[in-house]
Amino acid sequence: MKAASEKHIRIAAVLSAVIGSLVIFMATMTGYDKFREKLIQQPVRPVAGSLQLSATYPHEIQDSVLLLEIKIESAKKQGLTVVSWNGSELDRIHAHGHHFIKIPRQLFLKEGNRLSLQGLDADSSVTVLEIKNLYGFSTGLLNSVMVVPGSSSLQRLPWPLAMLLVSLLLFVSLVAPKSTSWASENRWLRRVASTIIAFFIGLLVLPLVIPCRVFMGPNTTAILFIVLYWPGLWLLLRAAAGFFKSRLWPWIKLKWLRPDCSPLKWKLMGTLALALLFVFFAVHRQRYVGASDWYGYYAESLLFQQGQLTIKPTLTQSQHLVAFTPLGFYAVGNRMIPQYPPGFPLLLALFGLVGLEFFVNALCGVLTVLFLYLILKDIISQGAALLYTVLWAFFPMTLWGSMYLMSDLVATLFILMTYYFFRRNKIFWSGVVFSFAVTIRPSCVLFFIIFLPLLLKNKKFWPFCFSSTIIGSLYGLYNWTVFGKPWITGYGKFAKDLMSSVFWHHFLYYGKTMLVIMTPLLIIPALWTLVRRIPQKWFYFSWLAGFWIFYSFWKSGGDVWWYLRFILPGLPALFIISAIGMHDIHLSILAKKPGWRRMLNISAVLILLVMLSYFYKYAEGNDVLTGDKGEMFFRACTEIQSILPANALVGGLEMSGPIKLYTRLESYRWDLEESLDLIRDFLKKGRPLYLLVEPWHREHPDIQDIDRNFVMKKISDLPGTYGMQLFQISLHQE
């Protein structure tokens, strides 16, 4: 290739410095004040085509304009939705997709702000509804925010520091023009530099196209400038390395700096790492319960501790048993029967005997890390196994399952144990732990269907089935006692929850979510195995596909990323096949380029660092670490306990269980037809009745039905509960 002239090199260097200087002044920040109010905590479906919500006043910031972020999922993908704020129309948006709307600060009231969405499709769901002053996004180590022009929430670089950096860039470009990647003889480096320059120019001209600006954090700006000035930086690093090697290394090259990699010390280090991981999970664990799943599992564990299988109603409850049955249970005859399988509640009950029930998920999360490593190290190299084990430990879905009181990760642990014991030819234990996995989540029977060819091929079918019957027969006996038949569970006839109409939406959504979270860095190695001769690769793909396809038919899910928990028992297979693919790529490159070993090892470390940073940012952005883990249910119970009389009856939906658990009050379900008779009956008896309404249920038809039949008087907005409201109910005056 013809070498660039000295003139062109200097022009490229000066242009790099000028554009970089403008970025430092106009698109770089040191920090920001963030305001974010989540108006909904879970996907919400409209009532009669509309959605009504309340919002607070943004006292924490002084921005003149705030952003309303709306994300709507709709199968029809047609129509318009009217967005109104305090009775005034803000905008008209498509009734499907991701939207941002500006709300001037002067439209906010000090209290009682109301947001209304009109014209939503009946089958649509609003998955994101937030008010914020900026929109943050990140990819790995990159961190940026998007704001409206004139935002007062950003902290910019101090002008003396900015001037110093700009002067340094100009000086380097004039004195050493070949230090910029744009002037390099390497065409790939020039292409990367051109991409970064184009990105910089895009940041600078963005306000001319759309009314917003993007600011990068100092770490992002530094990474981009490192790439832009890589040739010069590389020369500095080589000079520093030479000086270090010749002058400093002889002084610090001591024997005690070399790690002793004996097997015993590796095991001790691994045990310490797992212990620290357990502490990390435990610090962020859930401490309170509410809603359906959380309360259902926890309340069932309390029954087991008391030696009971069902809740026996009191004399008062037996008069209106259906309405008094909390979420997570249902009434049959004269009993309240748990909806959820007994496996996970049994573990909670065992740990609950010593007060450690909220540590079960943290422990199971650590054990999934251990068993995944033990499986991987038998298939690939120890280094590759360790890399993917660390990635699994901080995979956002693993973090979520290790910190929230849900059964998905616990079932995943027992599926991993099933496969691990099978590989070690311990068929008895493989069958035992598999049958317990089914008691945790009955859908784990899908794994048996995938597992069947391996059992038959290795002639282990009958030993596996025999050991499975040990716990399986006890599970059948439990179902017979509680539900009347060994094959019936608390989910009843689940076929009614399988719908072909949602298949493609859910299937594509879960696929897109896996791609977004794992990124092409981990997905491509998995796909690589499709064109290679890899033993048992179809077993691993089938392992994942079994859960993926089944839950694509499940009517719930498919609108929030954490619904990926449904297929969590199949995700270890994706990590295993990706690890096998990565290891195979590594060996294929080494076979052709033996001298690239060090570069490949460095690349693996960089992939690990980038993915860990990305996982952390993804988890942080989706409130895995900082989200409400049931505290709002406990705060609401504490508040109503302090203001209501001891004989009050309080209606709730997600709150129906926590009221029974955390207060001395009695609760009932307001979303059932029987609740109207209960309310009327107890009001006539002079019993004080109240209604606790979650913010996402204010426009619920059953709430409106109660409002039409009785007098609802608001008593309080409960603080710290995202807008829960307490109403007193009374009869109409005749």
XYZ file of C-alpha atoms in Angstrom:
734
model
C 0.000 0.000 0.000
C 1.273 3.481 -0.812
C 2.455 5.293 2.312
C 0.636 8.477 3.301
C 2.497 11.762 2.781
C 3.802 13.793 5.667
C 1.231 16.482 4.891
C -1.697 14.079 5.087
C -0.370 12.615 8.334
C -0.200 16.075 9.950
C -3.684 16.999 8.712
C -5.102 13.738 10.113
C -3.368 14.330 13.448
C -4.616 17.924 13.755
C -8.180 16.937 12.806
C -8.105 14.181 15.443
C -6.972 16.688 18.063
C -9.543 19.356 17.082
C -12.496 16.946 17.073
C -11.257 15.346 20.306
C -10.964 18.791 21.923
C -14.529 19.670 20.981
C -15.689 16.380 22.528
C -13.868 17.198 25.766
C -15.557 20.590 25.975
C -19.008 19.727 24.635
C -19.697 16.028 25.311
C -17.788 14.940 28.409
C -19.074 14.881 31.980
C -17.691 13.876 35.349
C -21.039 12.924 36.895
C -24.744 13.689 37.061
C -27.682 14.033 39.437
C -30.185 11.360 38.582
C -33.942 11.485 39.084
C -35.935 8.381 38.272
C -39.478 7.535 39.320
C -40.832 4.169 38.217
C -44.591 4.585 37.911
C -45.091 0.825 37.538
C -43.111 -2.016 39.078
C -44.352 -4.734 36.722
C -46.110 -4.919 33.337
C -49.611 -3.456 33.481
C -52.515 -4.125 31.167
C -54.974 -1.326 30.381
C -58.511 -1.266 31.715
C -61.095 -0.282 29.111
C -58.260 0.929 26.859
C -56.765 3.330 29.391
C -54.246 3.554 32.198
C -54.289 6.100 35.055
C -51.298 6.665 37.366
C -50.001 9.231 39.843
C -46.541 10.802 40.043
C -44.549 12.853 42.529
C -42.889 16.253 42.218
C -39.145 16.093 41.328
C -37.752 17.936 44.352
C -34.276 16.407 44.006
C -33.362 18.136 40.723
C -33.840 21.493 39.036
C -34.141 20.453 35.373
C -36.604 22.564 33.409
C -37.716 19.573 31.306
C -38.093 15.910 32.278
C -38.439 12.808 30.135
C -41.369 10.397 30.243
C -40.275 6.965 29.003
C -43.045 4.660 27.793
C -42.695 1.160 26.383
C -45.809 -0.582 25.090
C -46.024 -4.179 23.889
C -48.925 -4.895 21.556
C -49.572 -7.690 19.081
C -51.526 -5.423 16.712
C -48.812 -2.714 16.508
C -51.400 -0.224 15.245
C -53.303 2.760 16.542
C -52.460 5.872 18.528
C -52.331 6.455 22.250
C -53.077 9.844 23.796
C -50.720 10.766 26.632
C -52.187 13.315 29.063
C -50.650 15.004 32.098
C -52.925 16.505 34.741
C -55.756 16.618 32.227
C -53.746 18.258 29.422
C -52.689 16.346 26.326
C -48.913 15.972 26.047
C -48.536 13.934 22.878
C -49.987 11.228 20.673
C -47.775 8.155 20.250
C -48.002 4.801 18.497
C -49.764 2.194 20.647
C -46.696 -0.043 20.345
C -42.998 0.584 20.816
C -40.558 2.643 22.865
C -41.240 6.363 23.279
C -39.823 9.414 25.052
C -41.974 12.472 25.781
C -40.808 15.750 27.308
C -42.716 17.146 30.299
C -41.989 20.817 31.168
C -41.357 21.296 34.861
C -44.056 23.964 35.145
C -46.695 21.317 34.401
C -45.849 19.472 37.623
C -48.046 20.049 40.658
C -46.563 19.915 44.149
C -48.759 16.871 44.768
C -51.453 14.877 42.982
C -49.871 14.674 39.504
C -51.862 12.379 37.218
C -50.685 10.604 34.061
C -53.211 9.126 31.654
C -52.763 6.849 28.635
C -55.873 6.584 26.438
C -56.438 4.401 23.372
C -54.426 1.336 24.368
C -55.301 -1.998 22.825
C -57.054 -4.438 25.169
C -54.342 -7.089 24.689
C -51.429 -4.674 25.042
C -49.272 -4.198 28.125
C -47.241 -1.251 29.340
C -43.863 -2.663 30.411
C -41.937 0.559 31.139
C -43.341 3.790 32.517
C -40.798 6.102 34.119
C -40.168 9.788 34.647
C -36.503 10.737 34.537
C -34.242 13.654 33.873
C -31.802 11.681 31.708
C -31.523 8.416 29.841
C -28.442 6.402 30.724
C -27.056 3.622 28.582
C -23.943 1.507 28.722
C -22.219 -1.325 26.907
C -19.501 -2.935 28.947
C -17.090 -0.225 30.029
C -18.870 2.508 28.052
C -21.093 4.845 30.042
C -23.127 7.706 28.605
C -26.288 9.695 29.253
C -28.750 11.425 26.971
C -30.299 14.675 28.193
C -32.387 17.494 26.823
C -30.405 20.673 26.059
C -29.884 22.935 29.048
C -30.014 20.196 31.669
C -28.667 21.346 35.026
C -28.024 17.823 36.321
C -24.651 17.274 34.650
C -21.274 17.984 36.199
C -18.867 19.040 33.469
C -15.084 18.874 33.393
C -13.544 21.845 35.255
C -12.380 24.273 32.615
C -8.707 24.312 33.766
C -8.573 20.502 33.408
C -10.360 20.652 30.054
C -7.904 23.283 28.788
C -4.964 21.177 29.965
C -6.257 18.090 28.132
C -6.967 20.055 24.954
C -3.482 21.592 25.039
C -1.988 18.130 25.489
C -3.894 16.766 22.489
C -2.791 19.646 20.245
C 0.817 19.361 21.434
C 0.953 15.607 20.726
C -0.612 16.070 17.286
C 1.957 18.738 16.304
C 5.049 17.118 17.816
C 4.244 13.435 17.093
C 1.620 13.296 14.317
C 2.185 9.559 13.769
C 0.956 8.870 17.280
C -2.681 8.950 16.105
C -4.416 5.844 14.798
C -5.878 7.851 11.912
C -2.349 8.391 10.597
C -1.285 4.762 11.091
C -0.138 2.515 8.233
C -2.388 -0.267 9.596
C -5.639 -0.044 7.638
C -7.685 -1.784 10.360
C -6.482 0.718 12.931
C -7.367 3.557 10.551
C -10.851 2.105 10.080
C -11.410 1.878 13.812
C -10.132 5.438 14.219
C -12.448 6.618 11.424
C -15.370 4.961 13.183
C -14.533 6.753 16.439
C -14.106 10.092 14.634
C -17.490 9.578 12.971
C -18.974 8.762 16.391
C -17.463 11.950 17.846
C -18.838 14.038 14.988
C -22.244 12.424 15.524
C -22.169 13.482 19.194
C -21.356 17.050 18.229
C -24.037 17.444 15.528
C -26.755 15.465 17.363
C -28.462 18.615 18.804
C -28.878 19.906 15.224
C -30.934 16.836 14.303
C -32.932 15.958 17.440
C -33.551 18.004 20.616
C -31.175 16.087 22.892
C -27.486 15.780 23.715
C -25.260 12.847 24.657
C -22.537 13.161 27.279
C -19.923 10.519 27.954
C -18.378 9.630 31.280
C -14.625 10.128 31.755
C -13.981 6.382 31.474
C -15.770 6.242 28.113
C -13.914 9.266 26.778
C -10.613 7.803 27.980
C -11.223 4.442 26.249
C -12.080 6.125 22.953
C -9.020 8.380 23.127
C -6.815 5.375 23.929
C -7.951 3.743 20.682
C -7.592 7.017 18.791
C -3.995 7.496 20.006
C -3.046 3.818 20.276
C 0.251 3.964 18.229
C 1.679 6.637 20.507
C 0.416 4.950 23.631
C 1.903 1.642 22.476
C 5.332 3.242 22.093
C 5.053 4.672 25.615
C 4.041 1.297 27.031
C 6.947 -0.444 25.317
C 9.375 2.142 26.651
C 7.916 1.822 30.149
C 8.047 -1.984 29.952
C 11.695 -1.884 28.912
C 12.567 0.420 31.784
C 10.595 -1.727 34.241
C 12.213 -4.949 33.051
C 15.770 -3.656 33.090
C 15.693 -1.388 36.153
C 12.859 -2.373 38.514
C 12.034 -6.032 37.954
C 15.329 -7.398 39.355
C 14.537 -5.658 42.642
C 11.032 -7.053 43.109
C 11.367 -10.470 41.490
C 11.141 -12.415 44.734
C 10.163 -16.026 45.206
C 7.200 -15.201 47.428
C 5.547 -13.301 44.571
C 5.187 -16.528 42.575
C 1.918 -18.232 43.476
C 2.057 -21.820 44.657
C -0.458 -23.580 42.416
C -0.678 -26.785 44.397
C -4.083 -28.535 44.225
C -4.714 -27.928 47.929
C -4.191 -24.175 47.642
C -6.339 -24.018 44.502
C -9.151 -25.700 46.432
C -8.703 -23.308 49.345
C -8.774 -20.322 46.994
C -11.873 -21.692 45.262
C -13.622 -22.241 48.592
C -12.782 -18.686 49.643
C -14.105 -17.331 46.322
C -17.372 -19.229 46.734
C -17.677 -17.990 50.315
C -17.204 -14.375 49.161
C -19.761 -14.931 46.403
C -22.230 -16.241 48.987
C -21.655 -13.117 51.102
C -22.297 -10.948 48.032
C -25.566 -12.750 47.257
C -26.601 -12.728 50.914
C -26.006 -8.986 51.341
C -28.409 -8.294 48.460
C -30.924 -10.981 49.445
C -34.652 -10.493 49.742
C -35.853 -10.015 53.319
C -39.636 -9.560 53.005
C -42.340 -11.201 50.924
C -45.537 -10.205 49.195
C -47.469 -10.627 45.938
C -48.179 -14.207 44.825
C -44.980 -16.226 44.305
C -42.974 -14.762 47.183
C -45.778 -15.037 49.716
C -47.002 -18.376 48.370
C -43.624 -20.088 48.775
C -42.937 -18.501 52.157
C -46.401 -19.172 53.627
C -46.249 -22.802 52.484
C -42.873 -23.186 54.236
C -44.458 -21.894 57.455
C -47.166 -24.544 57.097
C -44.509 -27.251 56.812
C -42.777 -25.954 59.936
C -46.098 -26.259 61.756
C -46.621 -29.815 60.466
C -49.533 -28.828 58.201
C -50.181 -29.065 54.467
C -53.108 -26.637 54.134
C -54.493 -23.617 55.980
C -57.456 -24.337 58.234
C -59.797 -21.316 58.221
C -61.131 -19.695 61.347
C -64.844 -19.543 62.059
C -64.986 -16.001 60.666
C -63.085 -16.968 57.507
C -65.220 -20.044 56.831
C -68.248 -17.809 56.197
C -66.549 -16.278 53.127
C -63.700 -18.725 52.532
C -62.986 -17.850 48.885
C -62.614 -14.127 49.573
C -60.465 -14.728 52.673
C -58.013 -16.969 50.793
C -54.803 -14.989 50.090
C -52.976 -14.794 46.772
C -50.858 -17.934 46.270
C -53.591 -20.175 47.723
C -57.079 -21.196 46.630
C -60.123 -22.493 48.456
C -61.326 -26.073 48.109
C -64.021 -27.350 50.444
C -63.184 -25.993 53.874
C -59.451 -25.626 53.269
C -57.029 -23.081 51.792
C -54.706 -25.074 49.519
C -51.242 -23.893 48.389
C -50.853 -23.305 44.670
C -47.108 -23.908 44.442
C -45.177 -27.225 44.435
C -43.682 -28.296 47.790
C -39.991 -28.688 46.886
C -38.832 -25.090 47.319
C -41.052 -24.384 50.381
C -39.628 -27.554 51.973
C -36.090 -26.165 51.632
C -37.277 -22.837 53.061
C -38.875 -24.669 55.962
C -35.696 -26.636 56.760
C -33.539 -23.512 56.758
C -36.304 -21.599 58.524
C -35.923 -23.855 61.557
C -32.705 -21.942 62.281
C -33.905 -18.597 60.884
C -31.987 -18.823 57.566
C -34.840 -19.172 55.071
C -33.855 -16.023 53.171
C -30.365 -17.446 52.576
C -31.573 -20.472 50.576
C -31.386 -18.753 47.191
C -27.940 -17.331 47.903
C -26.654 -20.795 48.795
C -28.262 -22.375 45.740
C -26.764 -19.669 43.533
C -23.270 -20.489 44.824
C -23.861 -24.214 44.328
C -24.903 -23.683 40.686
C -21.537 -21.980 40.180
C -19.729 -24.939 41.754
C -21.543 -27.651 39.795
C -21.265 -25.785 36.489
C -17.500 -25.583 37.021
C -17.276 -29.287 37.893
C -19.148 -30.130 34.673
C -17.110 -27.783 32.482
C -13.681 -28.823 33.716
C -14.418 -32.406 32.591
C -15.238 -31.168 29.083
C -12.825 -28.301 28.355
C -9.622 -26.842 29.769
C -9.530 -25.634 33.350
C -8.932 -22.025 32.285
C -11.917 -21.943 29.932
C -14.054 -23.656 32.569
C -13.063 -21.045 35.126
C -13.802 -18.186 32.708
C -17.346 -19.377 31.986
C -17.971 -20.228 35.623
C -17.163 -16.649 36.639
C -19.427 -15.369 33.868
C -22.252 -17.587 35.111
C -21.737 -16.346 38.684
C -22.396 -12.733 37.626
C -24.850 -13.444 34.831
C -27.822 -11.083 35.546
C -30.294 -13.967 35.644
C -28.082 -15.825 38.134
C -27.861 -12.694 40.282
C -31.625 -12.264 40.118
C -32.327 -15.867 41.058
C -29.775 -15.804 43.898
C -31.280 -12.718 45.519
C -35.040 -13.117 45.057
C -37.211 -15.714 46.783
C -38.107 -17.633 43.616
C -37.747 -21.296 42.700
C -36.250 -20.973 39.202
C -32.565 -20.972 40.161
C -33.145 -23.630 42.825
C -34.625 -25.922 40.151
C -31.649 -25.067 37.922
C -29.283 -26.262 40.649
C -30.938 -29.676 40.850
C -30.964 -30.021 37.050
C -27.209 -29.313 37.033
C -26.714 -31.850 39.822
C -28.699 -34.411 37.813
C -26.377 -34.028 34.836
C -23.236 -33.892 36.998
C -24.026 -37.153 38.819
C -24.905 -38.785 35.495
C -21.515 -37.842 34.040
C -19.851 -39.306 37.143
C -21.874 -42.511 36.689
C -23.676 -41.975 40.007
C -27.074 -42.840 38.580
C -28.762 -43.336 41.942
C -28.056 -39.768 43.051
C -28.814 -38.451 39.572
C -32.327 -39.888 39.768
C -32.889 -38.698 43.327
C -31.936 -35.058 42.675
C -33.893 -35.035 39.399
C -37.080 -36.124 41.141
C -36.574 -33.378 43.704
C -36.141 -30.869 40.848
C -39.622 -31.882 39.652
C -41.034 -31.207 43.134
C -39.590 -27.692 42.868
C -40.848 -26.980 39.357
C -42.897 -29.711 37.630
C -41.797 -28.340 34.251
C -38.371 -29.879 34.981
C -39.874 -33.066 33.581
C -38.969 -31.499 30.229
C -35.340 -32.273 31.049
C -36.185 -35.969 31.371
C -37.544 -35.975 27.811
C -34.270 -34.463 26.553
C -32.234 -36.690 28.859
C -33.950 -39.903 27.763
C -31.718 -40.675 24.718
C -28.581 -40.434 26.880
C -30.086 -42.742 29.485
C -31.057 -45.297 26.856
C -27.713 -45.047 25.063
C -25.797 -45.661 28.287
C -28.279 -48.322 29.497
C -29.088 -46.330 32.630
C -32.800 -45.863 32.070
C -34.132 -48.326 34.650
C -31.648 -47.478 37.446
C -32.425 -43.789 36.919
C -36.186 -44.374 36.994
C -35.914 -46.577 40.078
C -34.033 -43.948 42.111
C -36.402 -41.233 40.864
C -39.371 -43.057 42.358
C -38.030 -42.577 45.900
C -38.903 -38.895 46.026
C -41.360 -39.147 43.138
C -43.640 -41.473 45.120
C -43.564 -39.085 48.090
C -44.464 -36.213 45.765
C -47.337 -38.253 44.346
C -48.536 -39.007 47.875
C -48.423 -35.270 48.704
C -50.462 -34.421 45.601
C -52.944 -37.165 46.427
C -53.387 -35.863 49.960
C -53.713 -32.188 49.011
C -55.221 -32.228 45.508
C -56.929 -35.604 45.344
C -54.809 -37.264 42.621
C -51.075 -38.107 42.426
C -50.620 -36.412 39.047
C -52.490 -33.199 39.883
C -50.510 -30.193 41.166
C -51.529 -26.803 42.476
C -51.425 -25.460 38.922
C -54.397 -27.673 38.037
C -54.890 -28.349 34.333
C -51.980 -26.325 32.973
C -53.042 -26.882 29.333
C -55.338 -23.861 29.636
C -52.252 -21.678 30.168
C -50.596 -22.847 26.918
C -51.585 -20.602 24.017
C -50.349 -20.860 20.440
C -51.287 -17.219 19.812
C -48.415 -15.946 21.992
C -45.774 -18.417 20.770
C -43.890 -16.331 18.224
C -43.947 -13.195 20.324
C -42.609 -15.000 23.395
C -40.155 -17.133 21.410
C -38.584 -14.118 19.714
C -38.641 -12.059 22.898
C -36.734 -14.688 24.884
C -34.278 -15.118 22.018
C -33.704 -11.375 21.781
C -33.280 -11.112 25.557
C -30.686 -13.899 25.602
C -28.798 -12.179 22.773
C -28.890 -8.798 24.528
C -27.749 -10.142 27.900
C -25.125 -12.637 26.694
C -24.056 -10.502 23.708
C -22.574 -11.941 20.494
C -19.329 -12.543 22.406
C -20.945 -15.564 24.072
C -23.625 -16.455 21.520
C -21.272 -16.752 18.518
C -19.095 -19.468 20.145
C -22.290 -21.444 20.837
C -23.339 -21.143 17.180
C -19.798 -22.105 16.130
C -20.405 -25.620 17.439
C -23.168 -26.124 14.858
C -20.561 -26.388 12.108
C -18.111 -28.470 14.151
C -18.124 -32.082 15.264
C -18.798 -31.609 18.960
C -19.922 -34.590 21.084
C -23.417 -34.208 22.562
C -23.898 -30.730 21.083
C -27.481 -31.581 20.107
C -28.198 -32.646 23.667
C -27.148 -29.218 24.954
C -29.144 -27.357 22.305
C -32.176 -29.564 23.024
C -31.749 -28.936 26.755
C -32.104 -25.196 26.137
C -34.752 -25.524 23.418
C -37.023 -27.708 25.549
C -37.615 -24.976 28.129
C -37.475 -22.177 25.552
C -40.173 -23.685 23.326
C -42.430 -24.812 26.167
C -42.524 -21.397 27.870
C -43.003 -19.656 24.534
C -46.497 -21.195 24.633
C -47.050 -20.077 28.253
C -49.501 -17.182 28.300
C -47.616 -15.233 30.988
C -44.268 -13.604 30.358
C -42.633 -12.274 27.238
C -42.695 -8.605 28.234
C -39.999 -8.073 30.903
C -36.423 -9.363 30.836
C -36.705 -11.263 34.127
C -39.335 -13.545 32.614
C -36.260 -15.262 31.216
C -36.401 -16.998 34.604
C -38.900 -19.407 33.037
C -36.143 -20.914 30.897
C -33.413 -20.502 33.516
C -33.138 -24.315 34.025
C -32.109 -24.513 30.358
C -29.594 -21.651 30.360
C -26.664 -23.685 31.806
C -26.760 -25.662 28.558
C -26.218 -22.429 26.618
C -23.217 -21.591 28.800
C -21.818 -25.120 28.391
C -22.134 -25.154 24.602
C -20.731 -21.610 24.392
C -17.751 -22.663 26.527
C -17.171 -25.690 24.290
C -17.336 -23.457 21.211
C -14.938 -20.898 22.699
C -12.487 -23.668 23.608
C -12.740 -25.148 20.115
C -12.091 -21.757 18.504
C -9.056 -21.354 20.763
C -7.631 -24.739 19.727
C -8.371 -24.144 16.029
C -6.462 -20.857 16.035
C -3.534 -22.365 17.943
C -3.317 -25.213 15.424
C -2.680 -22.675 12.663
C -0.915 -19.953 14.682
C 0.996 -21.538 17.618
C 2.645 -18.213 18.423
C -0.679 -16.583 19.196
C -1.134 -18.378 22.524
C -0.310 -15.337 24.651
C -2.534 -13.053 22.571
C -5.451 -15.511 22.854
C -5.033 -15.720 26.617
C -5.022 -11.933 26.870
C -8.139 -11.817 24.662
C -9.911 -14.254 26.998
C -9.113 -12.028 29.987
C -10.401 -8.978 28.100
C -13.624 -10.810 27.201
C -14.068 -11.720 30.871
C -13.526 -8.128 32.030
C -15.806 -6.626 29.381
C -18.600 -9.145 30.020
C -18.395 -8.773 33.804
C -18.641 -5.012 33.455
C -21.562 -5.381 31.056
C -23.351 -7.853 33.326
C -22.948 -5.484 36.260
C -24.252 -2.512 34.296
C -27.190 -4.534 32.992
C -28.067 -5.785 36.460
C -27.701 -2.305 37.928
C -29.803 -0.746 35.175
C -32.580 -3.278 35.761
C -32.569 -2.883 39.562
C -31.369 -6.421 40.299
C -29.082 -5.190 43.074
C -31.007 -2.143 44.249
C -34.620 -2.960 43.360
C -37.412 -3.346 45.875
C -37.299 -6.935 47.151
C -40.513 -6.885 49.138
C -39.686 -3.946 51.423
C -42.692 -1.986 50.171
C -45.050 -4.746 51.336
C -43.531 -4.664 54.810
C -43.597 -0.846 54.963
C -47.251 -0.798 53.911
C -48.130 -3.347 56.614
C -46.250 -1.377 59.263
C -48.085 1.799 58.287
C -51.609 0.348 58.278
C -50.929 -1.501 61.538
C -50.273 1.865 63.190
C -53.408 3.644 61.941
C -56.162 0.990 61.775
C -58.211 -0.505 64.630
C -57.356 -4.044 65.730
C -60.641 -5.517 64.409
C -60.303 -4.011 60.912
C -60.697 -6.090 57.770
C -58.338 -4.942 55.011
C -58.782 -5.836 51.354
C -55.777 -6.390 49.124
C -54.524 -8.315 46.117
C -50.712 -8.556 46.208
C -51.073 -7.273 49.795
C -53.561 -9.974 50.880
C -50.768 -12.275 52.066
C -48.401 -9.740 53.688
C -51.248 -8.303 55.790
C -51.797 -11.753 57.316
C -48.058 -12.231 57.786
C -46.828 -8.879 59.100
C -49.849 -7.516 60.991
C -52.467 -8.691 63.474
C -55.190 -7.652 61.024
C -57.343 -9.900 58.836
C -57.243 -9.523 55.069
C -59.484 -10.482 52.159
C -59.188 -10.467 48.363
C -60.972 -7.553 46.671
C -60.540 -8.960 43.129
C -63.016 -11.833 43.576
C -66.792 -11.734 43.059
C -67.290 -13.055 46.587
C -65.661 -9.937 48.047
C -68.805 -7.842 47.450
C -70.866 -10.172 49.631
C -68.104 -10.206 52.264
C -67.948 -6.400 52.380
C -71.724 -6.001 52.590
C -72.052 -8.698 55.246
C -69.372 -7.360 57.594
C -70.394 -3.712 57.158
C -73.896 -4.643 58.276
C -72.327 -6.305 61.327
C -70.500 -3.055 62.143
C -67.009 -4.344 61.334
C -64.624 -1.602 60.043
C -63.562 -2.410 56.465
C -60.709 -0.944 54.449
C -59.232 -1.357 51.017
C -55.507 -1.242 50.216
C -54.994 -0.481 46.533
C -51.652 -0.963 44.795
C -50.832 1.876 42.345
C -50.949 -0.430 39.322
C -54.495 -1.558 40.229
C -56.233 1.795 40.722
C -58.260 1.465 37.533
C -58.973 -2.240 38.010
C -62.600 -3.125 37.131
C -63.123 -4.801 40.508
C -62.023 -1.629 42.317
C -64.467 0.351 40.222
C -67.167 -2.211 40.986
C -66.580 -1.782 44.738
C -66.654 1.996 44.289
C -70.061 1.790 42.590
C -71.579 -0.427 45.269
C -70.065 1.240 48.350
C -68.592 4.512 49.549
C -64.786 4.622 49.273
C -63.057 7.343 51.280
C -59.290 7.748 50.959
C -57.559 7.596 54.341
C -53.892 7.767 53.448
C -51.201 7.628 50.777
C -48.769 5.161 52.319
C -45.188 6.510 52.229
C -42.406 4.420 50.744
C -44.777 2.108 48.848
C -44.666 3.597 45.327
C -48.117 5.106 45.829
C -50.265 2.537 47.657
C -53.515 4.077 48.891
C -55.694 3.094 51.845
C -59.468 3.583 51.597
C -62.234 3.149 54.138
C -65.378 1.434 52.878
C -68.881 2.179 54.090
C -72.453 1.572 52.969
C -74.383 4.123 50.943
C -76.747 6.215 53.022
C -80.344 5.311 52.205
